[in-house]
Amino acid sequence: MFTVLAPLFIFASLASSACIPAGGNTNTATPPKTTSTTPPQTPAPAPVSGSVRFHPNGDKNWCLEVQGNKRANGTPVQLAPCTANNGAQAWTVSRGSTQVKLAGTNFCLDAGSTPGNGVRSKIWTCYAGLAAQRWWYTDDNRVALEGKGQCIDLPSGEKRTGNVVQTWQCGTGNNNQAWTTSQATVARRALDERQSCPLPNVSQHRFG
């Protein structure tokens, strides 16, 4: 009698995860068709480690926010009360030349194809080198569109929910254009346990 031993194959699956730092064309996008005019609201995910919140002239009660947490081309960027663990208020930015990204997404702060006084700001899909998304975050806390002399501006300086920010001619000492940052709160400690993300220092300002 012969005994046949069937080979045993063991398949092991290893899953790994990595923290990837978050990174529009400014034409009007065609929205996808939907069968409902009232889509369900999706809660904002917790911000990623190293992201920051923008505050108007140092007031930490108010934050720069993507309106309605709508992650879509053309969504306005507005002022709203700061809330903990709100990904709609979490951004990634560096001092000097930078994109201003909604943390954990591929959407960037965008000035549109014809930036000027009173043009409302929005988010758009991030594109490397797109002029409407190239900002300069200055040492005195202004977010200036590179080469255009335009800064992110809080209209009339009004701190109220829904006040959509705009571009406006940069002006020294204009408090409506001062945007300080603080670290965005996170729901859990990041894998690398970093507790802060200081912005690199630059001494150069570039507006026009």
Tab-separated table of C-alpha atoms in Angstrom:
chain	number	residue	atom	x	y	z
A	1	MET	CA	0.000	0.000	0.000
A	2	PHE	CA	1.237	3.423	-0.907
A	3	THR	CA	0.537	6.430	1.280
A	4	VAL	CA	0.259	9.701	-0.617
A	5	LEU	CA	0.907	12.856	1.372
A	6	ALA	CA	-0.679	15.903	-0.230
A	7	PRO	CA	1.574	18.965	0.005
A	8	LEU	CA	0.280	21.669	2.240
A	9	PHE	CA	0.455	25.212	0.980
A	10	ILE	CA	0.221	28.029	3.446
A	11	PHE	CA	-0.552	31.404	2.032
A	12	ALA	CA	0.333	34.357	4.207
A	13	SER	CA	-0.936	37.805	3.429
A	14	LEU	CA	0.878	40.747	4.886
A	15	ALA	CA	-0.813	44.120	4.885
A	16	SER	CA	1.133	47.261	5.436
A	17	SER	CA	0.092	50.851	5.734
A	18	ALA	CA	2.007	54.049	5.259
A	19	CYS	CA	1.330	57.608	6.197
A	20	ILE	CA	1.532	59.613	2.997
A	21	PRO	CA	1.563	63.384	3.274
A	22	ALA	CA	-1.288	65.020	1.486
A	23	GLY	CA	-0.521	66.821	-1.576
A	24	GLY	CA	-7.514	73.273	-9.898
A	25	ASN	CA	-7.498	73.489	-13.433
A	26	THR	CA	-9.876	76.343	-12.822
A	27	ASN	CA	-12.526	75.637	-15.450
A	28	THR	CA	-16.024	74.747	-14.310
A	29	ALA	CA	-16.343	70.998	-13.770
A	30	THR	CA	-19.437	69.047	-14.819
A	31	PRO	CA	-20.922	67.389	-11.715
A	32	PRO	CA	-21.744	63.674	-11.920
A	33	LYS	CA	-25.389	62.752	-12.393
A	34	THR	CA	-27.203	61.703	-9.255
A	35	THR	CA	-30.571	60.200	-8.519
A	36	SER	CA	-30.987	62.246	-5.364
A	37	THR	CA	-31.019	65.986	-4.838
A	38	THR	CA	-30.216	65.551	-1.148
A	39	PRO	CA	-27.151	63.300	-0.881
A	40	PRO	CA	-26.296	62.038	2.605
A	41	GLN	CA	-23.852	64.139	4.580
A	42	THR	CA	-20.475	62.511	5.164
A	43	PRO	CA	-18.781	63.413	8.449
A	44	ALA	CA	-15.421	65.123	8.052
A	45	PRO	CA	-12.564	62.678	8.680
A	46	ALA	CA	-10.052	63.501	11.365
A	47	PRO	CA	-7.151	65.628	10.086
A	48	VAL	CA	-3.839	63.942	9.349
A	49	SER	CA	-0.790	64.306	11.553
A	50	GLY	CA	1.231	67.423	10.792
A	51	SER	CA	-1.680	69.423	9.413
A	52	VAL	CA	-2.540	72.921	10.591
A	53	ARG	CA	-5.564	75.153	10.978
A	54	PHE	CA	-5.624	78.727	9.664
A	55	HIS	CA	-6.932	81.449	11.997
A	56	PRO	CA	-7.835	85.042	11.035
A	57	ASN	CA	-5.270	87.349	12.620
A	58	GLY	CA	-4.544	84.973	15.507
A	59	ASP	CA	-8.150	84.344	16.607
A	60	LYS	CA	-8.180	80.610	17.384
A	61	ASN	CA	-11.958	80.549	17.734
A	62	TRP	CA	-12.290	80.811	13.955
A	63	CYS	CA	-10.874	78.608	11.191
A	64	LEU	CA	-10.552	78.492	7.421
A	65	GLU	CA	-12.849	75.688	6.257
A	66	VAL	CA	-14.045	73.924	3.113
A	67	GLN	CA	-17.729	74.818	2.936
A	68	GLY	CA	-19.976	71.948	3.956
A	69	ASN	CA	-16.985	69.573	3.904
A	70	LYS	CA	-17.718	69.108	0.192
A	71	ARG	CA	-14.646	67.599	-1.438
A	72	ALA	CA	-15.310	68.742	-4.991
A	73	ASN	CA	-13.923	71.192	-7.539
A	74	GLY	CA	-15.237	74.692	-6.972
A	75	THR	CA	-16.309	74.326	-3.335
A	76	PRO	CA	-15.867	77.717	-1.610
A	77	VAL	CA	-13.431	78.210	1.259
A	78	GLN	CA	-15.025	80.061	4.142
A	79	LEU	CA	-14.671	81.044	7.782
A	80	ALA	CA	-16.298	78.881	10.459
A	81	PRO	CA	-15.975	78.237	14.197
A	82	CYS	CA	-13.071	75.885	14.918
A	83	THR	CA	-14.087	72.361	15.905
A	84	ALA	CA	-11.920	69.460	17.059
A	85	ASN	CA	-11.063	66.603	14.704
A	86	ASN	CA	-12.523	68.396	11.692
A	87	GLY	CA	-10.750	67.467	8.473
A	88	ALA	CA	-12.539	70.266	6.598
A	89	GLN	CA	-10.404	72.720	8.612
A	90	ALA	CA	-7.059	70.898	8.311
A	91	TRP	CA	-4.472	72.052	5.780
A	92	THR	CA	-0.878	71.348	4.842
A	93	VAL	CA	1.359	74.310	4.045
A	94	SER	CA	4.997	75.407	4.223
A	95	ARG	CA	6.604	78.800	4.629
A	96	GLY	CA	7.669	80.295	1.339
A	97	SER	CA	6.566	78.859	-2.001
A	98	THR	CA	3.839	76.294	-1.388
A	99	GLN	CA	0.567	74.722	-2.327
A	100	VAL	CA	-2.108	74.950	0.361
A	101	LYS	CA	-3.687	71.495	0.440
A	102	LEU	CA	-6.709	70.209	2.253
A	103	ALA	CA	-4.946	67.616	4.387
A	104	GLY	CA	-5.327	64.005	3.327
A	105	THR	CA	-6.830	64.922	-0.062
A	106	ASN	CA	-5.721	66.012	-3.515
A	107	PHE	CA	-7.577	69.331	-3.317
A	108	CYS	CA	-5.764	72.669	-3.130
A	109	LEU	CA	-6.661	76.264	-2.334
A	110	ASP	CA	-7.245	77.800	-5.762
A	111	ALA	CA	-7.486	81.447	-6.850
A	112	GLY	CA	-9.130	80.797	-10.218
A	113	SER	CA	-7.994	81.722	-13.716
A	114	THR	CA	-8.536	85.473	-13.259
A	115	PRO	CA	-7.515	86.355	-9.693
A	116	GLY	CA	-8.223	89.889	-8.581
A	117	ASN	CA	-9.905	91.989	-5.927
A	118	GLY	CA	-13.057	90.294	-4.677
A	119	VAL	CA	-12.611	86.930	-6.425
A	120	ARG	CA	-13.857	84.187	-4.108
A	121	SER	CA	-11.452	81.399	-3.203
A	122	LYS	CA	-12.218	77.707	-3.615
A	123	ILE	CA	-10.666	74.270	-3.686
A	124	TRP	CA	-9.729	72.453	-6.869
A	125	THR	CA	-7.862	69.309	-7.801
A	126	CYS	CA	-4.161	69.925	-7.165
A	127	TYR	CA	-1.901	70.352	-10.193
A	128	ALA	CA	1.848	70.829	-9.912
A	129	GLY	CA	2.937	74.211	-11.237
A	130	LEU	CA	-0.578	75.592	-11.723
A	131	ALA	CA	-0.329	79.364	-11.199
A	132	ALA	CA	-3.710	79.578	-9.453
A	133	GLN	CA	-2.412	77.220	-6.757
A	134	ARG	CA	1.080	78.630	-6.222
A	135	TRP	CA	1.122	80.558	-2.958
A	136	TRP	CA	3.781	82.197	-0.824
A	137	TYR	CA	3.221	81.954	2.925
A	138	THR	CA	5.088	84.940	4.330
A	139	ASP	CA	6.845	85.474	7.642
A	140	ASP	CA	4.114	87.952	8.610
A	141	ASN	CA	1.439	85.302	7.958
A	142	ARG	CA	-0.006	86.351	4.635
A	143	VAL	CA	-0.981	83.792	1.987
A	144	ALA	CA	0.031	85.559	-1.227
A	145	LEU	CA	-0.528	84.335	-4.787
A	146	GLU	CA	2.929	84.207	-6.343
A	147	GLY	CA	3.649	86.938	-8.858
A	148	LYS	CA	0.150	88.453	-8.675
A	149	GLY	CA	0.228	90.822	-5.701
A	150	GLN	CA	-2.972	89.215	-4.387
A	151	CYS	CA	-3.490	87.793	-0.887
A	152	ILE	CA	-6.128	85.631	0.776
A	153	ASP	CA	-8.402	88.173	2.428
A	154	LEU	CA	-11.314	87.996	4.893
A	155	PRO	CA	-14.014	90.251	3.392
A	156	SER	CA	-14.610	93.288	5.622
A	157	GLY	CA	-12.755	91.440	8.374
A	158	GLU	CA	-16.073	89.869	9.424
A	159	LYS	CA	-15.732	86.812	11.641
A	160	ARG	CA	-18.932	84.973	10.865
A	161	THR	CA	-19.837	81.524	9.648
A	162	GLY	CA	-20.021	81.347	5.874
A	163	ASN	CA	-17.893	84.402	5.093
A	164	VAL	CA	-16.119	83.148	1.960
A	165	VAL	CA	-12.530	84.351	1.691
A	166	GLN	CA	-11.348	86.201	-1.403
A	167	THR	CA	-8.219	87.406	-3.115
A	168	TRP	CA	-7.366	91.081	-2.650
A	169	GLN	CA	-4.389	93.311	-3.305
A	170	CYS	CA	-1.781	92.570	-0.649
A	171	GLY	CA	-1.331	95.416	1.794
A	172	THR	CA	1.225	95.746	4.563
A	173	GLY	CA	-0.514	95.854	7.923
A	174	ASN	CA	-3.870	94.693	6.535
A	175	ASN	CA	-5.189	92.470	9.334
A	176	ASN	CA	-7.832	91.008	7.036
A	177	GLN	CA	-4.948	89.217	5.302
A	178	ALA	CA	-3.193	87.857	8.402
A	179	TRP	CA	-3.541	84.068	8.779
A	180	THR	CA	-1.839	82.408	11.721
A	181	THR	CA	-1.700	78.639	12.171
A	182	SER	CA	-2.023	76.102	14.948
A	183	GLN	CA	-1.631	72.352	14.833
A	184	ALA	CA	-4.850	70.616	13.849
A	185	THR	CA	-6.125	68.229	16.503
A	186	VAL	CA	-6.071	64.521	15.657
A	187	ALA	CA	-8.288	61.713	16.870
A	188	ARG	CA	-5.384	59.367	17.524
A	189	ARG	CA	-1.616	59.620	17.748
A	190	ALA	CA	0.167	59.257	14.440
A	191	LEU	CA	2.234	56.129	13.892
A	192	ASP	CA	5.481	58.067	14.112
A	193	GLU	CA	4.200	59.832	17.272
A	194	ARG	CA	5.111	63.268	16.011
A	195	GLN	CA	3.333	65.892	18.060
A	196	SER	CA	4.037	68.978	16.008
A	197	CYS	CA	4.913	70.110	12.536
A	198	PRO	CA	6.722	73.456	12.707
A	199	LEU	CA	6.765	75.476	9.522
A	200	PRO	CA	10.204	76.103	8.015
A	201	ASN	CA	11.453	79.672	8.325
A	202	VAL	CA	12.070	81.915	5.354
A	203	SER	CA	12.991	85.568	5.378
A	204	GLN	CA	11.954	86.449	1.830
A	205	HIS	CA	8.519	87.832	0.946
A	206	ARG	CA	7.355	87.586	-2.638
A	207	PHE	CA	4.085	89.179	-3.733
A	208	GLY	CA	4.523	90.479	-7.238
